[in-house]
C-alpha cells in the first residue's frame, strides 16, 4: 500500500513538472495569434459549370466566364482581388472589390458574382490562369485559381 502511494506521488510530480514549460521557457499551449485566414467554400474551380464543364480545358478568345466565388468571413475582410496570368508573363491585377456583406442563405456563405472576359488576340493554346484572392484586414489571405487554354 505504501509503495502505491509513493508511485502515485512520483507520477503526480512528473505530471506537474511536464505541464509547466518546455526547455525554451515557452508555454506550449499559448496561442501565438488570434488572426485567422478566410475560408473559401467547396467550389474549388469557382467557375460557371456550363462553360468549363468537366474535361473542357479550352475557351474562345473574348469569351465571358461567369465566376461565382463563395467564401466565409472568419475575421473582417478588407477586399477581394481578381488577377490573371497569361502564358509566362507576370500576374496582373484585374480588379479590386471592397468587401460588402453578401450572405447567401441558400449556400450559407458570402457569394460574389464576377464576369471575367478572356483576353482577345491571344494565340491558340495560350495558357491563362485566373486567381481570386480574399484578403482579410489582418493581412491573411486565401486564393483560388482556375486555368484554361485559349482557342479560336
Coordinates of C-alpha atoms in Angstrom, one line a residue:
X1 CA 0.0 0.0 0.0
X2 CA 2.9 2.4 0.9
X3 CA 4.5 1.6 -2.4
X4 CA 1.4 2.6 -4.4
X5 CA 1.2 5.9 -2.6
X6 CA 4.9 6.5 -3.4
X7 CA 4.3 5.6 -7.1
X8 CA 1.3 7.9 -7.3
X9 CA 3.2 10.7 -5.7
X10 CA 6.1 10.3 -8.2
X11 CA 3.7 10.2 -11.1
X12 CA 1.9 13.3 -9.9
X13 CA 5.2 15.2 -9.5
X14 CA 6.2 14.2 -13.1
X15 CA 2.9 15.3 -14.4
X16 CA 3.1 18.7 -12.8
X17 CA 6.6 19.3 -14.0
X18 CA 5.8 18.1 -17.5
X19 CA 2.9 20.5 -17.9
X20 CA 4.9 23.7 -17.0
X21 CA 7.1 24.8 -19.8
X22 CA 9.4 23.4 -22.5
X23 CA 13.2 23.9 -22.4
X24 CA 12.9 27.3 -24.0
X25 CA 10.5 28.6 -21.3
X26 CA 7.6 28.9 -23.7
X27 CA 4.2 27.6 -22.7
X28 CA 3.4 25.0 -25.3
X29 CA -0.4 25.7 -25.3
X30 CA -0.3 29.5 -25.8
X31 CA -1.9 30.8 -29.0
X32 CA 0.6 32.9 -30.9
X33 CA -2.1 34.9 -32.7
X34 CA -5.9 35.2 -32.9
X35 CA -5.8 36.1 -36.6
X36 CA -7.5 33.6 -38.9
X37 CA -7.3 33.3 -42.7
X38 CA -10.5 33.5 -44.7
X39 CA -12.3 30.2 -45.8
X40 CA -13.1 29.6 -49.4
X41 CA -16.1 27.2 -49.8
X42 CA -16.2 23.9 -51.8
X43 CA -16.3 25.4 -55.3
X44 CA -12.6 25.0 -55.8
X45 CA -12.7 26.0 -59.5
X46 CA -15.4 28.6 -58.8
X47 CA -16.5 28.9 -62.5
X48 CA -19.7 28.6 -64.3
X49 CA -20.0 24.8 -64.8
X50 CA -21.8 25.2 -68.1
X51 CA -18.8 27.0 -69.7
X52 CA -16.0 24.9 -68.2
X53 CA -17.7 21.6 -68.0
X54 CA -15.8 18.6 -66.7
X55 CA -13.0 17.9 -69.2
X56 CA -13.3 21.3 -71.0
X57 CA -9.9 23.0 -70.9
X58 CA -10.2 25.5 -73.8
X59 CA -12.1 28.7 -74.1
X60 CA -12.5 31.1 -77.0
X61 CA -10.7 34.4 -77.1
X62 CA -13.0 37.2 -75.9
X63 CA -15.5 34.8 -74.2
X64 CA -17.2 35.8 -71.0
X65 CA -16.8 33.5 -68.0
X66 CA -19.3 34.0 -65.2
X67 CA -17.4 33.4 -61.9
X68 CA -19.2 32.6 -58.7
X69 CA -16.9 32.9 -55.7
X70 CA -18.1 31.6 -52.3
X71 CA -16.2 32.4 -49.1
X72 CA -16.7 32.7 -45.3
X73 CA -15.7 35.6 -43.2
X74 CA -13.6 34.3 -40.2
X75 CA -12.1 37.7 -39.5
X76 CA -13.1 41.0 -41.0
X77 CA -12.5 41.0 -44.8
X78 CA -10.8 44.0 -46.5
X79 CA -11.2 43.2 -50.2
X80 CA -11.4 40.6 -53.0
X81 CA -8.9 40.7 -55.8
X82 CA -9.0 39.1 -59.2
X83 CA -5.7 38.6 -61.0
X84 CA -4.8 36.9 -64.3
X85 CA -1.6 35.3 -65.7
X86 CA -1.3 34.9 -69.4
X87 CA 1.4 32.5 -70.6
X88 CA 4.7 33.1 -68.9
X89 CA 4.0 36.8 -68.1
X90 CA 3.7 38.1 -64.6
X91 CA 0.3 38.2 -62.9
X92 CA -1.7 41.4 -63.4
X93 CA -4.4 42.8 -61.2
X94 CA -7.8 42.8 -63.0
X95 CA -9.9 44.4 -60.2
X96 CA -10.1 45.0 -56.5
X97 CA -13.5 44.8 -55.0
X98 CA -14.0 46.3 -51.5
X99 CA -15.8 43.8 -49.2
X100 CA -19.6 44.2 -48.9
X101 CA -21.6 41.6 -47.0
X102 CA -23.3 39.3 -49.5
X103 CA -24.5 36.4 -47.4
X104 CA -26.5 33.7 -49.3
X105 CA -28.9 31.8 -47.1
X106 CA -29.1 29.0 -49.7
X107 CA -25.3 28.5 -49.8
X108 CA -24.7 29.6 -46.2
X109 CA -21.7 31.8 -47.2
X110 CA -20.9 35.1 -48.8
X111 CA -21.2 34.9 -52.6
X112 CA -19.6 37.2 -55.2
X113 CA -20.5 37.1 -58.9
X114 CA -17.8 38.4 -61.3
X115 CA -17.7 38.5 -65.1
X116 CA -14.3 37.6 -66.4
X117 CA -13.5 38.2 -70.1
X118 CA -10.9 36.0 -71.8
X119 CA -8.4 38.4 -73.4
X120 CA -8.8 38.7 -77.1
X121 CA -6.0 38.2 -79.6
X122 CA -4.1 35.5 -77.8
X123 CA -2.5 32.8 -79.8
X124 CA -4.3 29.4 -79.8
X125 CA -3.1 27.3 -76.9
X126 CA -2.1 30.2 -74.7
X127 CA -2.3 29.2 -71.0
X128 CA -4.4 31.6 -68.9
X129 CA -4.8 31.4 -65.1
X130 CA -7.3 33.5 -63.2
X131 CA -6.8 33.9 -59.5
X132 CA -9.4 35.1 -56.9
X133 CA -8.0 36.3 -53.6
X134 CA -9.9 37.1 -50.4
X135 CA -7.8 39.5 -48.2
X136 CA -8.6 40.0 -44.5
X137 CA -7.9 43.2 -42.7
X138 CA -5.3 41.3 -40.7
X139 CA -3.3 40.7 -43.9
X140 CA -4.0 37.0 -44.2
X141 CA -5.5 35.8 -47.5
X142 CA -6.7 32.7 -49.4
X143 CA -6.6 32.1 -53.1
X144 CA -8.4 30.0 -55.7
X145 CA -7.2 29.5 -59.3
X146 CA -8.7 28.2 -62.5
X147 CA -6.7 27.6 -65.6
X148 CA -7.6 27.1 -69.3
X149 CA -6.1 27.4 -72.7
X150 CA -7.3 29.7 -75.5
X151 CA -8.9 28.6 -78.7
X152 CA -10.2 30.4 -81.8

